[in-house]
C-alpha positions as CSV (number, residue, x, y, z in Angstrom):
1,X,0.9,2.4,-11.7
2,X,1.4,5.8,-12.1
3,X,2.0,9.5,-9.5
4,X,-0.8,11.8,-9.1
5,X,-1.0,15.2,-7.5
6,X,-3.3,18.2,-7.5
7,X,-4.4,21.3,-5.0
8,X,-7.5,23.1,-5.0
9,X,-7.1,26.7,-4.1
10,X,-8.6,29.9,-4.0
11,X,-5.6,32.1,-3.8
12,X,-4.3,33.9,-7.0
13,X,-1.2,32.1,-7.6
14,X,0.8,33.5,-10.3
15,X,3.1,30.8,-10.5
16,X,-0.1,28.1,-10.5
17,X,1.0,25.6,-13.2
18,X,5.0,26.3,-12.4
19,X,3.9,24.8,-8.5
20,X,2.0,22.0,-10.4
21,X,4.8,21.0,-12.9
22,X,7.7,20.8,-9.5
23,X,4.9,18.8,-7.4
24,X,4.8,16.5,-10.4
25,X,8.4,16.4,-11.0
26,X,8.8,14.5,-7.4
27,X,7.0,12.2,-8.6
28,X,9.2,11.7,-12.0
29,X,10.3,7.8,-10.7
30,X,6.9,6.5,-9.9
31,X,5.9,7.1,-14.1
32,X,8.5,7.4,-16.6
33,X,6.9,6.8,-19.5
34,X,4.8,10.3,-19.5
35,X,3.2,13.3,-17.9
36,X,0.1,15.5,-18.1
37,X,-1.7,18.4,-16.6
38,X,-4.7,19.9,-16.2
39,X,-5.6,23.4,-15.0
40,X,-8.3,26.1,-14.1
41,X,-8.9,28.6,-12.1
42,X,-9.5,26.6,-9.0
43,X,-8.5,22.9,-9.6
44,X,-4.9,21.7,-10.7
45,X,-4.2,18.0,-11.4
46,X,-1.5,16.2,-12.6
47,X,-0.5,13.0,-13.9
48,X,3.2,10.4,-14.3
49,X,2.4,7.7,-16.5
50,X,3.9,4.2,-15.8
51,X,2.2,2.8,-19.1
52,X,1.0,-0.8,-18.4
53,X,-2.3,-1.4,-20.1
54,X,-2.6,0.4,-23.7
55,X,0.9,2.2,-24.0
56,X,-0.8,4.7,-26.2
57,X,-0.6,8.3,-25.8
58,X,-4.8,8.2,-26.0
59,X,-4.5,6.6,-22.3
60,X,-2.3,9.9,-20.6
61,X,-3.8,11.3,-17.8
62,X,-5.6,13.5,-16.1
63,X,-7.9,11.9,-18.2
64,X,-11.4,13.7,-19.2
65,X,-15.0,12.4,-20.5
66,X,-15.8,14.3,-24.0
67,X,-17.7,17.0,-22.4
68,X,-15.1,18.1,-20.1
69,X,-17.4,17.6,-17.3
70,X,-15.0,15.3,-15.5
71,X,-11.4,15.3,-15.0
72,X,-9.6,11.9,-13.8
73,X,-5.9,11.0,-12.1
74,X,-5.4,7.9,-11.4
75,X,-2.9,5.3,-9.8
76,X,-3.3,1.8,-10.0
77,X,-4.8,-1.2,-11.9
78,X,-8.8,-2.2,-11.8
79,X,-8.5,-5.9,-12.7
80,X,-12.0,-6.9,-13.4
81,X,-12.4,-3.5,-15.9
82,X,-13.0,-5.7,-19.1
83,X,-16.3,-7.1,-17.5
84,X,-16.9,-3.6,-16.3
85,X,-16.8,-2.2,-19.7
86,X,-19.1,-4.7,-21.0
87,X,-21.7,-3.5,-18.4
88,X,-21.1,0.8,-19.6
89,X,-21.9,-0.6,-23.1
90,X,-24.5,-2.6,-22.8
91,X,-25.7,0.8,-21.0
92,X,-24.7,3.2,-24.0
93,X,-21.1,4.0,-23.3
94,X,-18.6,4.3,-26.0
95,X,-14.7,3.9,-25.7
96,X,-11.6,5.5,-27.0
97,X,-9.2,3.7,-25.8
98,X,-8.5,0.3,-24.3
99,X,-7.3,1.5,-21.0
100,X,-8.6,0.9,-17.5
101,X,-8.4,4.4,-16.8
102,X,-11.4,5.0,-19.4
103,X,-13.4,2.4,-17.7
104,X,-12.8,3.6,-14.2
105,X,-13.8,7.3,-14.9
106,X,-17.2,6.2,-17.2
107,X,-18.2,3.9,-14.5
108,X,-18.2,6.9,-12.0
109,X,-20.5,9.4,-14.6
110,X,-22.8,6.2,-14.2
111,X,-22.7,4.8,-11.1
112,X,-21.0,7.7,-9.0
113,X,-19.4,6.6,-5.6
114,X,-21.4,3.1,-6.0
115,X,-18.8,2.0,-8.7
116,X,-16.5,1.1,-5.4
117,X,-18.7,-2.3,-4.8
118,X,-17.8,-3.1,-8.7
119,X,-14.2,-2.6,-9.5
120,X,-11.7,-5.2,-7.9
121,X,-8.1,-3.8,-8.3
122,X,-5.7,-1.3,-6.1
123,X,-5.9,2.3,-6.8
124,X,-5.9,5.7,-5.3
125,X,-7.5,8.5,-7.5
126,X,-9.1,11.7,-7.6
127,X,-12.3,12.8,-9.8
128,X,-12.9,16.6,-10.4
129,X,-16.6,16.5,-11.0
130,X,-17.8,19.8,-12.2
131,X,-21.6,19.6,-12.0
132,X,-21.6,18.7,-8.5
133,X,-18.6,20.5,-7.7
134,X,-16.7,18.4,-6.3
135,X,-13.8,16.5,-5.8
136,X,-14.1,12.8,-5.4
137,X,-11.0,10.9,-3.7
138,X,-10.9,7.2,-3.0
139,X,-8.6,4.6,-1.9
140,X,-8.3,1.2,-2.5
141,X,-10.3,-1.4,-0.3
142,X,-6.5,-2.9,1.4
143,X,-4.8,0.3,0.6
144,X,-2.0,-1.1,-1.7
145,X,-1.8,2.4,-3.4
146,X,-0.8,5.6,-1.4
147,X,-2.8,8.6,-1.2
148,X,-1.5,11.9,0.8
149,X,-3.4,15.1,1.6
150,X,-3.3,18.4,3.1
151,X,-5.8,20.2,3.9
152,X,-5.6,23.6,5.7
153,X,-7.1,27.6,5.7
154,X,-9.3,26.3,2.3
155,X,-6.5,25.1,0.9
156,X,-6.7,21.4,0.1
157,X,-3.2,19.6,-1.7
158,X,-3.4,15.7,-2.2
159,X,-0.1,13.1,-4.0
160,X,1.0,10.2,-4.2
161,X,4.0,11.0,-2.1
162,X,4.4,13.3,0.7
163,X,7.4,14.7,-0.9
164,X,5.0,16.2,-3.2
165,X,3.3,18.2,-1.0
166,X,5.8,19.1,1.3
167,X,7.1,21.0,-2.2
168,X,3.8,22.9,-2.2
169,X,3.8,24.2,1.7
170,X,5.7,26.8,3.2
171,X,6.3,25.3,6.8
172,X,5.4,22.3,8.4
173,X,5.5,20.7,11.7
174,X,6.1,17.4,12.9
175,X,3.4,15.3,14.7
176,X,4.8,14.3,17.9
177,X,2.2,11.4,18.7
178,X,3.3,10.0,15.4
179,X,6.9,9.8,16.7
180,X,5.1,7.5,19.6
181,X,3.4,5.5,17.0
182,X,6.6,4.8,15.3
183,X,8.6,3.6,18.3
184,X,5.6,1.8,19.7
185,X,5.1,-0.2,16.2
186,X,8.2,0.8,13.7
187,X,5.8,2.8,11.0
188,X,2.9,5.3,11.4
189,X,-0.6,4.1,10.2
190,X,-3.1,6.1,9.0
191,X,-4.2,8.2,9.1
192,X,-1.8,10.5,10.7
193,X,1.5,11.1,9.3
194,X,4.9,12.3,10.7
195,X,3.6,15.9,9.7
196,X,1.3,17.9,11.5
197,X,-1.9,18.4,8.7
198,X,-0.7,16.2,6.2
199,X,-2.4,13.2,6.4
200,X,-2.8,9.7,4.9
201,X,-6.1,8.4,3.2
202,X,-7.1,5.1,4.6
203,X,-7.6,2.2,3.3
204,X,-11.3,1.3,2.1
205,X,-12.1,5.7,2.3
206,X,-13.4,8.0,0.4
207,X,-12.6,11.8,0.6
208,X,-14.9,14.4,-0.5
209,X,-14.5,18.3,-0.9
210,X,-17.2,20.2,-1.2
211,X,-16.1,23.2,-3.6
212,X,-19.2,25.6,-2.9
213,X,-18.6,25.0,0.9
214,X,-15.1,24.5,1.0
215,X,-15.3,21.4,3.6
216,X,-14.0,17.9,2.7
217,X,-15.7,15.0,4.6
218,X,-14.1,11.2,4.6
219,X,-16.2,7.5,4.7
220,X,-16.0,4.2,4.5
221,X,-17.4,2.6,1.6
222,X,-17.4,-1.0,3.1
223,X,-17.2,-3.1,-0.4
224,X,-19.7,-5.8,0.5
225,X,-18.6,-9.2,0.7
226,X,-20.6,-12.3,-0.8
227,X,-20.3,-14.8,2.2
228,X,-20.3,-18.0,0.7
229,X,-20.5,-21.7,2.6
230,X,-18.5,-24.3,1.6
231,X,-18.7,-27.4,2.5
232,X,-15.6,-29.1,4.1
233,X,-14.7,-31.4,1.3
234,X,-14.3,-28.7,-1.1
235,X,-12.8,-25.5,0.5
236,X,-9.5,-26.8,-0.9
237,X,-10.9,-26.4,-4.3
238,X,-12.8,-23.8,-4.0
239,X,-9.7,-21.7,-2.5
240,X,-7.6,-23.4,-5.5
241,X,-10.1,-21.5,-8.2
242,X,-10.4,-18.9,-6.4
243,X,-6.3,-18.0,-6.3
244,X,-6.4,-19.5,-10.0
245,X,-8.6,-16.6,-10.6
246,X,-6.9,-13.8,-9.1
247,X,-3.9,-14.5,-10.3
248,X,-5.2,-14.6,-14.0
249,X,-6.9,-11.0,-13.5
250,X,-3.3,-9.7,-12.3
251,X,-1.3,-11.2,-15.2
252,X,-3.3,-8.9,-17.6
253,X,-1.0,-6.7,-19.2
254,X,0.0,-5.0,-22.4
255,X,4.1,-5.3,-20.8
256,X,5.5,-8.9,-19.9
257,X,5.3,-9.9,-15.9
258,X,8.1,-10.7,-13.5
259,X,7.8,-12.6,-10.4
260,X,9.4,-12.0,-7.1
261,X,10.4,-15.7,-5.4
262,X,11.8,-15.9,-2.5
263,X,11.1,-19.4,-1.7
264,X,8.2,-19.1,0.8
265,X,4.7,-21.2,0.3
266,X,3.5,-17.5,-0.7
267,X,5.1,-16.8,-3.6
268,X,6.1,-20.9,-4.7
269,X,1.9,-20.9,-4.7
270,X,1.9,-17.9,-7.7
271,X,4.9,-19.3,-9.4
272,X,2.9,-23.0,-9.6
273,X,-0.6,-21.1,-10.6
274,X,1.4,-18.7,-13.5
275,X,3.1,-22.1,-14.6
276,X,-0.5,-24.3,-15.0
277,X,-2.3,-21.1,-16.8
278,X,0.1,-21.3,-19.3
279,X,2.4,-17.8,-18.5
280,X,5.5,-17.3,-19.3
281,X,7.0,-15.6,-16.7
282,X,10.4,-14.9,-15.2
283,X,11.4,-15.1,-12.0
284,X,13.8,-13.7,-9.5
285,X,15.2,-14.5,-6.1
286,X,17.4,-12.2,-3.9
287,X,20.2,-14.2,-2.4
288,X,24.1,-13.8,-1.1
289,X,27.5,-15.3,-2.8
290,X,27.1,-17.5,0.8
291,X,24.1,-19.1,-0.1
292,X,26.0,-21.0,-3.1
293,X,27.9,-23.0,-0.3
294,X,25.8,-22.9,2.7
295,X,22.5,-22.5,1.3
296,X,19.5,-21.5,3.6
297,X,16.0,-22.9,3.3
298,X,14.6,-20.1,1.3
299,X,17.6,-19.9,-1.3
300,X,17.1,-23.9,-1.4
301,X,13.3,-23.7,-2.1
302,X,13.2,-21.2,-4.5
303,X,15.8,-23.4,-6.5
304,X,13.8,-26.3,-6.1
305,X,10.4,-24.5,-7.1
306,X,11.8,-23.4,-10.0
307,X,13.6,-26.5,-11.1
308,X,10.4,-28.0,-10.4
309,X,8.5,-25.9,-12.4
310,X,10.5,-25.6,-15.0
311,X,10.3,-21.6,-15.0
312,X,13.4,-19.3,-15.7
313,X,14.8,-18.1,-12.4
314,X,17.4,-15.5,-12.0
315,X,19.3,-15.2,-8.7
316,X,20.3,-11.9,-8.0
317,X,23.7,-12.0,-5.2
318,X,23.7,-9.3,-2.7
319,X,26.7,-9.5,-0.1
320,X,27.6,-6.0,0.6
321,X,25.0,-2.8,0.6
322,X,27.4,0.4,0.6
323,X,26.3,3.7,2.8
324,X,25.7,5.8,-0.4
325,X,23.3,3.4,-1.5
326,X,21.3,2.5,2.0
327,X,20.8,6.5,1.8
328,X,19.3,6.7,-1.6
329,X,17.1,3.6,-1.2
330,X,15.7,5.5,2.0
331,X,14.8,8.8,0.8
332,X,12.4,7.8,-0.8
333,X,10.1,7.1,2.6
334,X,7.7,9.5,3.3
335,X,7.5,8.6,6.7
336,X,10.1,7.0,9.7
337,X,9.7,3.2,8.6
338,X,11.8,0.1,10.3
339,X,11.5,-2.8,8.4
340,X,15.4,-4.0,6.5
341,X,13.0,-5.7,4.2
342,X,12.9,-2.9,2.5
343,X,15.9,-2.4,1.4
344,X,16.1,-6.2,0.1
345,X,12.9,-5.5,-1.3
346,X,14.7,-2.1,-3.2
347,X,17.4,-4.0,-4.5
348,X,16.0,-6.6,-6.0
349,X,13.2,-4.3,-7.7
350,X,16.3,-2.7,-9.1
351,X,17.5,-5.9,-11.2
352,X,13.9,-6.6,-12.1
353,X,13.4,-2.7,-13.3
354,X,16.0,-3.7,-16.0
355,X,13.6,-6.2,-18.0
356,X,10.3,-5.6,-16.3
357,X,7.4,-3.0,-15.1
358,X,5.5,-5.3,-13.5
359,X,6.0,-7.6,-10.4
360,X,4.2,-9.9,-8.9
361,X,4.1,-10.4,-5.0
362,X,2.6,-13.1,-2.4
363,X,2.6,-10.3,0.0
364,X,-0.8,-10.5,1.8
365,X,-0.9,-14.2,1.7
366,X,-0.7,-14.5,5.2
367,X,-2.8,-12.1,7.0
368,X,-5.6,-13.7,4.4
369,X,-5.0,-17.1,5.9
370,X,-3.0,-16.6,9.2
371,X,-0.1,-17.3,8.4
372,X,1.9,-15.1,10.7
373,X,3.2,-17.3,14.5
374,X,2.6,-14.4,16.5
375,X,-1.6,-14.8,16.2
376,X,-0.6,-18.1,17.7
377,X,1.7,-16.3,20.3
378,X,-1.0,-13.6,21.2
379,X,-3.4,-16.0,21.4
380,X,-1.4,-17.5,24.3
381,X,-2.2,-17.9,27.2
382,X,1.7,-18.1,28.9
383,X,2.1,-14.6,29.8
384,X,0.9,-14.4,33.7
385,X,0.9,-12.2,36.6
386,X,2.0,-8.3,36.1
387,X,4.9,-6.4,35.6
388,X,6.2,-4.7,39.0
389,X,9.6,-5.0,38.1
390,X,11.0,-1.4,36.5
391,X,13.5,-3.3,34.2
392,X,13.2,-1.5,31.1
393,X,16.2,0.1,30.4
394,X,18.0,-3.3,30.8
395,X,15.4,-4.5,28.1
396,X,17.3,-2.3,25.5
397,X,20.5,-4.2,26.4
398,X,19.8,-8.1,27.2
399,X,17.5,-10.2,25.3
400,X,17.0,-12.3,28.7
401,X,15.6,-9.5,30.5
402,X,13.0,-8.5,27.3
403,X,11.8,-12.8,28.1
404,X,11.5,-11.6,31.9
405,X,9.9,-8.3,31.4
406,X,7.2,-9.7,28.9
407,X,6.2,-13.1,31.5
408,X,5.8,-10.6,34.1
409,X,3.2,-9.1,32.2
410,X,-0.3,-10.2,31.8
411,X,-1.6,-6.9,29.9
412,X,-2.6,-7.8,26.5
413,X,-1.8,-4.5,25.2
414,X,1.9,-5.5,26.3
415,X,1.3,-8.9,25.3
416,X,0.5,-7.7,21.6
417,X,3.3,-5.2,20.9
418,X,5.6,-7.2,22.3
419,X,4.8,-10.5,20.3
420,X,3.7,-8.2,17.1
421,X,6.1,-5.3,17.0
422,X,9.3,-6.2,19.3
423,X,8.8,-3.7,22.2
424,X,6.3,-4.3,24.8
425,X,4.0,-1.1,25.7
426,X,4.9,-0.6,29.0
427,X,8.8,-0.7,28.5
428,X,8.4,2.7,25.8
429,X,6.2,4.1,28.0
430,X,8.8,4.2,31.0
431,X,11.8,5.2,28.7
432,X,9.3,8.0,27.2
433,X,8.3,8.9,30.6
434,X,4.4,9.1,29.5
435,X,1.4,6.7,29.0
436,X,1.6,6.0,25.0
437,X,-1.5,5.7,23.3
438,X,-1.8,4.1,19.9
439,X,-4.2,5.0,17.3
440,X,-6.1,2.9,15.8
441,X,-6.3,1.5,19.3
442,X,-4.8,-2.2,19.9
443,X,-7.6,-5.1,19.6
444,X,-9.5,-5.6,22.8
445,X,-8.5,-9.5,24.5
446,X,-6.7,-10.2,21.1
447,X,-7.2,-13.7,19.7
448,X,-6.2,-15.4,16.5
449,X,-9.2,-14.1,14.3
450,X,-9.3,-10.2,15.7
451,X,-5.4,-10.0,15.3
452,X,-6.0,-11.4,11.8
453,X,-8.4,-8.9,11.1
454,X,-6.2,-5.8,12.7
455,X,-3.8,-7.0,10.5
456,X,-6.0,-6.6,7.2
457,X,-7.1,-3.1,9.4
458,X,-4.0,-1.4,10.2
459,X,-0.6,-3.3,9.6
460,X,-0.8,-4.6,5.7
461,X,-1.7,-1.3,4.1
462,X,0.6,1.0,5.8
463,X,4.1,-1.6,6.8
464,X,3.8,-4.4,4.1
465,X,2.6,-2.7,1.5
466,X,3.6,0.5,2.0
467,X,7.4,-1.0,2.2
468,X,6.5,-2.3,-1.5
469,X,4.9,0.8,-2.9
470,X,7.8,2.6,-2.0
471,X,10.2,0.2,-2.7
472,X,8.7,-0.2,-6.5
473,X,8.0,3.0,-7.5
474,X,11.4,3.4,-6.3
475,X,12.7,1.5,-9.3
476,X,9.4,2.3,-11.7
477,X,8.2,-1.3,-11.4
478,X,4.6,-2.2,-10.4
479,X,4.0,-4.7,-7.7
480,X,1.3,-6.7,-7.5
């Protein structure tokens, strides 16, 4: 897990690597461990190193082939790039290093952009490809890694951070239909962000900029899935090896592993898989001085599955947050973002960071296997008749009247945001005084699976796992 950040311009700047070296400097938490740059007379990149797999020096970035023909920075971990290696020298390749950054930039001078339906892992890079002249920018297939970019007058800037390139611009502007997007769902999804022409790569995308022509273009690369039928008696086990699996691909490391507990089937599930594959891991669990008298069910679980398991756990007590420290946790958003969890999430990051660079996480667990009540609650059908009733600036004040406003409202759009993100469509619209319109648009007659998949789509990559991007790199630790 690293920060990358580059521009591609055509403007004689005389202070070009000065600009470079301050965008990379913003950056200076998410890679501690080491920096690099590389510059010419129309491509910049640069490179913080969070070393994680081979610590050496050989592994800095922006990394380059041996005829200087390409130039890689990279963020992120390819988990299957031992098999991949296998494949590039079976087919003549020869390594340097024992890095996953080596394999990922060898299997693009072989495969180009087909290497996306072969490397499992979360990354966001960029690729300066001289002989076609090119840039090459892609993001992860879930979008756990961040990638920002601007892109205006021939000018195109990309980060990891927004912060980054905010450094590089003169003036910006805000985007006012992002400030809808953030009241109607408490973050902004890609790919807008809360600034006019800086933008967020999605998830699953590509990003392409065409040097001689000075035009980018963006695609989905739609990684195929193998569909696979299982027969009834032996999902379980199939699911079992399958988890077994993943799990062993993210405990590869050249730094030891934490784990982040809190008690729920998620995370209880990882523990129990790094304890039968023979791991030694540490855990630890977020939890107040009140929990050692009243306990709650997570605090209680999380005792239990480690006691069970016989793992080391360590319980780190939070009762007060102070103001000073609230602000300092929160700066580093890019973006308007409402979810506490982040702060939690921050905090205990923070104890980890003392001992570890890598986390582990059972975030995603349940938009894989719907786990969430509210596909259950969109799914219903106990939300009749329509909304006639102009109640909603009483909403803000009374729970009772939210209950009222949302059964008087058969809309599903309504319905959704309500049930999903708090505040039902209609109500922002009349305290806006306008028609809000969300983009990516709301699923259509929303039902379990199609919530689910807008989920995967739209709310994982830029709330969930935005909020532990942030809240990692935050504290230099690497969540997986």
């Amino acid at each position: 897990m690293c920060g990358i950040a580059g521009f591609y311009t055509r403007e004689k700047l005389a202070e070009k690597k000065n600009i470079l070296k301050r965008m990379n400097d913003k950056l200076s938490h998410r890679g501690p461990d080491g920096e690099g740059f590389y510059s010419d007379d129309l491509i910049s990149f640069s490179h913080k190193r969070l070393a994680i797999i081979d610590l050496n020096e050989r592994s800095n970035q922006p990394f380059k082939d041996k005829e200087n023909n390409y130039i890689l920075t990279f963020n992120g971990e390819i988990y299957n790039y031992i098999e991949i290696k296998n494949l590039l020298i079976e087919r003549g390749f020869s390594f340097n290093t024992t890095s996953d950054t080596e394999v990922l930039l060898n299997s693009y001078i072989y495969w180009g952009e087909k290497l996306l339906q072969k490397i499992k892992g979360m990354f966001a890079f960029a690729i300066y490809d001289k002989k076609k002249k090119k840039i090459f920018c892609a993001r992860d297939h879930f979008g756990q890694k961040p990638f920002f970019y601007y892109f205006k007058d021939g000018n195109f800037i990309f980060s990891s951070e927004v912060k980054s390139i905010k450094h590089y611009l003169k003036e910006i502007e805000i985007n006012h239909s992002s400030v809808d997007e953030f009241f109607a769902r408490r973050f902004i999804p890609a790919p807008n962000t809360i600034y006019k022409n800086i933008k967020k790569l999605d998830k699953n995308t590509i990003l392409e900029l065409d040097l001689s022509q000075n035009i980018y273009t963006c695609k989905k690369y739609n990684k195929s899935i193998n569909k696979k039928i299982i027969k009834k008696t032996n999902y379980k086990k199939e699911i079992k090896r399958k988890i077994e699996e993943t799990v062993e691909k993210h405990l590869i490391a050249d730094v030891p592993i934490s784990l982040m507990l809190s008690g729920g089937v998620d995370s209880s599930i990882l523990a129990k898989v790094c304890k039968d594959i023979g791991a030694d891991i540490t855990s630890y669990t977020l939890a107040t001085q009140k929990d050692k008298l009243n306990p709650d069910q997570d605090y209680l679980y999380a005792k239990l599955v480690s006691k069970k398991l016989d793992i080391k756990n360590k319980f780190i007590y939070v009762d007060k947050v102070k103001d000073f420290e609230i602000i300092d946790i929160i700066k580093y958003l890019d973006d308007p973002y409402c979810d506490p969890a982040f702060i939690s999430s921050a905090i205990l990051l923070k104890e980890i960071s003392k001992n570890y660079k890598v986390a582990l996480s059972g975030d995603g667990a349940d938009e894989l296997f719907y786990g969430y009540h509210s596909y259950q609650k969109i799914a219903s059908q106990k939300f009749p008749l329509k909304n006639k009733l102009d109640l909603s600036y009483l909403y803000l004040f009374s729970f009772r009247i939210k209950k009222i406003i949302n059964y008087f409202e058969k809309n599903y759009k309504n319905n959704y945001t309500y049930n999903y993100y708090g505040v039902p469509l209609n109500v922002l619209s009349k305290i806006f005084k306008r028609e809000i319109n969300l983009n990516p648009p709301l699923p259509n007659n929303p039902n379990q699976e199609n919530s689910r998949n807008y989920d995967l789509d739209v709310n994982l990559p830029d709330y969930y796992l935005n909020r532990l991007d942030k809240a990692g790199m935050k504290n230099s630790v690497e969540v997986r």
